[in-house]
Amino acid sequence: MKRAFTISEIDSVARDLIPHFETKVIAFKAEMGVGKTTLIKALAKALGSEDVVTSPTFSIVNEYHMQGDKIFHFDFYRLKNEEEALNLGIEDYFQSNHWIFMEWFENIPNLLPENLDLVTLNLEKNEFRTLKLNNNLTITQKNAMEQQNF
């Protein structure tokens, strides 16, 4: 799935994106300030959460509730090493079968689950953003994409 949009369309983008996910583990790749947290906020709302969604930059993980499920929202930007993620119990989160939204997943490359969906955001001219969804990536595919700086 590919799509161009403005921030004012973010709720519609989130609603359109959800049916295209093939896993419940979603990695978000974008430069700082492009809108990862804003998209995650819209996704949580579209999934039915009424919780206030904020960036987990300092807490590392925020938990949001929805009918019959949860969303765990991670921001790995501040991690110094993968051991810090292990100390948080990241493996238990990955095995929880709840939604996992990850910002700065690149900081834990050796801990990522076998399969995940990748949402890549780019800021274009005139404040437009482009979104690309790659589904159900395996570790080999993730590594190849990282090497291409995708």
Short mmCIF file of C-alpha atoms in Angstrom, two decimals:
data_model
loop_
_atom_site.label_atom_id
_atom_site.label_comp_id
_atom_site.label_asym_id
_atom_site.label_seq_id
_atom_site.Cartn_x
_atom_site.Cartn_y
_atom_site.Cartn_z
CA MET A 1 0.00 0.00 0.00
CA LYS A 2 1.23 3.47 -0.89
CA ARG A 3 -0.46 6.75 -0.18
CA ALA A 4 0.23 10.49 -0.18
CA PHE A 5 -1.59 12.63 2.37
CA THR A 6 -1.56 15.72 4.54
CA ILE A 7 -1.73 15.69 8.33
CA SER A 8 -5.36 16.86 8.12
CA GLU A 9 -6.16 13.49 6.48
CA ILE A 10 -4.44 11.38 9.16
CA ASP A 11 -7.63 9.86 10.63
CA SER A 12 -8.74 8.68 7.19
CA VAL A 13 -5.26 7.30 6.47
CA ALA A 14 -5.32 5.31 9.73
CA ARG A 15 -8.75 3.83 9.00
CA ASP A 16 -7.63 2.86 5.49
CA LEU A 17 -4.34 1.38 6.71
CA ILE A 18 -5.65 -1.00 9.39
CA PRO A 19 -7.24 -3.59 7.05
CA HIS A 20 -3.91 -3.86 5.20
CA PHE A 21 -1.88 -4.97 8.23
CA GLU A 22 -0.93 -8.64 8.14
CA THR A 23 0.63 -8.73 11.61
CA LYS A 24 -0.08 -6.95 14.88
CA VAL A 25 3.57 -5.88 15.18
CA ILE A 26 4.02 -2.63 13.30
CA ALA A 27 7.34 -0.79 12.91
CA PHE A 28 7.29 2.88 11.91
CA LYS A 29 10.25 4.33 10.04
CA ALA A 30 10.61 8.07 9.52
CA GLU A 31 12.84 10.96 10.38
CA MET A 32 12.09 12.86 13.56
CA GLY A 33 9.08 15.16 13.21
CA VAL A 34 7.51 13.48 10.17
CA GLY A 35 4.48 12.16 12.07
CA LYS A 36 5.07 8.68 13.49
CA THR A 37 3.39 9.46 16.81
CA THR A 38 0.61 11.39 15.09
CA LEU A 39 -0.15 8.38 12.89
CA ILE A 40 -0.02 6.02 15.87
CA LYS A 41 -2.47 8.29 17.71
CA ALA A 42 -4.86 8.07 14.74
CA LEU A 43 -4.40 4.29 14.51
CA ALA A 44 -5.20 3.83 18.21
CA LYS A 45 -8.37 5.88 17.75
CA ALA A 46 -9.34 3.91 14.63
CA LEU A 47 -8.80 0.65 16.53
CA GLY A 48 -11.23 1.85 19.18
CA SER A 49 -9.00 3.13 21.96
CA GLU A 50 -10.26 6.17 23.81
CA ASP A 51 -7.00 6.58 25.73
CA VAL A 52 -4.88 9.69 25.34
CA VAL A 53 -1.98 8.73 23.07
CA THR A 54 1.33 10.45 23.73
CA SER A 55 4.91 9.84 22.73
CA PRO A 56 6.64 7.28 24.96
CA THR A 57 10.04 8.91 24.42
CA PHE A 58 10.78 9.07 28.14
CA SER A 59 8.73 6.12 29.37
CA ILE A 60 9.88 3.90 26.44
CA VAL A 61 6.46 2.17 26.36
CA ASN A 62 2.87 3.37 26.74
CA GLU A 63 -0.11 1.06 27.04
CA TYR A 64 -3.48 1.89 25.53
CA HIS A 65 -6.69 -0.07 26.05
CA MET A 66 -9.42 -0.98 23.62
CA GLN A 67 -12.32 -3.43 23.61
CA GLY A 68 -10.79 -6.90 24.09
CA ASP A 69 -7.22 -5.90 23.23
CA LYS A 70 -4.33 -3.58 24.04
CA ILE A 71 -1.82 -1.48 22.16
CA PHE A 72 1.77 -1.24 23.34
CA HIS A 73 3.47 1.83 21.87
CA PHE A 74 7.26 1.80 22.04
CA ASP A 75 9.79 4.52 21.32
CA PHE A 76 13.30 3.05 21.31
CA TYR A 77 15.01 6.35 20.46
CA ARG A 78 16.69 6.77 23.87
CA LEU A 79 17.91 3.20 24.27
CA LYS A 80 21.66 2.91 24.59
CA ASN A 81 21.70 -0.81 23.77
CA GLU A 82 19.43 -3.80 23.21
CA GLU A 83 19.93 -4.99 26.79
CA GLU A 84 17.73 -2.10 27.94
CA ALA A 85 14.91 -3.45 25.77
CA LEU A 86 15.44 -6.93 27.18
CA ASN A 87 15.22 -5.47 30.69
CA LEU A 88 11.84 -3.96 29.74
CA GLY A 89 10.64 -7.45 28.84
CA ILE A 90 10.38 -6.75 25.12
CA GLU A 91 10.22 -10.46 24.31
CA ASP A 92 7.12 -10.84 26.48
CA TYR A 93 5.47 -7.92 24.72
CA PHE A 94 6.22 -9.46 21.31
CA GLN A 95 4.63 -12.75 22.42
CA SER A 96 1.55 -11.08 23.94
CA ASN A 97 -0.56 -11.15 20.75
CA HIS A 98 -1.51 -7.52 21.39
CA TRP A 99 -0.87 -4.65 19.01
CA ILE A 100 2.75 -3.46 19.07
CA PHE A 101 3.60 -0.08 17.53
CA MET A 102 7.33 0.68 17.45
CA GLU A 103 9.13 3.94 16.77
CA TRP A 104 12.91 3.79 16.27
CA PHE A 105 12.83 -0.01 15.96
CA GLU A 106 16.21 0.27 14.24
CA ASN A 107 17.74 0.50 17.73
CA ILE A 108 16.82 -3.11 18.54
CA PRO A 109 17.60 -4.97 15.27
CA ASN A 110 18.54 -8.28 16.91
CA LEU A 111 15.42 -8.40 19.08
CA LEU A 112 12.74 -7.85 16.46
CA PRO A 113 10.18 -10.62 16.02
CA GLU A 114 10.37 -12.95 13.05
CA ASN A 115 7.67 -11.08 11.15
CA LEU A 116 6.36 -7.54 11.25
CA ASP A 117 4.71 -4.92 9.07
CA LEU A 118 6.71 -1.80 8.24
CA VAL A 119 5.19 1.64 7.71
CA THR A 120 7.62 4.10 6.14
CA LEU A 121 6.77 7.81 6.22
CA ASN A 122 8.49 10.55 4.29
CA LEU A 123 7.95 14.30 4.34
CA GLU A 124 7.55 15.68 0.83
CA LYS A 125 7.08 19.16 -0.61
CA ASN A 126 4.21 21.36 0.59
CA GLU A 127 3.85 19.39 3.86
CA PHE A 128 2.63 16.27 2.06
CA ARG A 129 3.68 12.94 3.48
CA THR A 130 4.00 9.65 1.70
CA LEU A 131 3.28 6.37 3.39
CA LYS A 132 4.40 2.95 2.24
CA LEU A 133 3.36 -0.30 3.92
CA ASN A 134 5.48 -3.44 3.56
CA ASN A 135 3.68 -6.45 4.96
CA ASN A 136 4.88 -9.40 6.95
CA LEU A 137 8.58 -8.78 6.50
CA THR A 138 10.95 -11.51 7.59
CA ILE A 139 14.27 -10.82 9.29
CA THR A 140 16.13 -11.27 5.99
CA GLN A 141 13.87 -8.77 4.23
CA LYS A 142 14.20 -6.26 7.09
CA ASN A 143 17.97 -6.50 6.96
CA ALA A 144 17.99 -5.99 3.20
CA MET A 145 15.74 -2.95 3.52
CA GLU A 146 17.97 -1.46 6.22
CA GLN A 147 21.02 -1.87 4.00
CA GLN A 148 19.18 -0.04 1.22
CA ASN A 149 18.28 2.69 3.75
CA PHE A 150 14.64 2.18 2.79
#
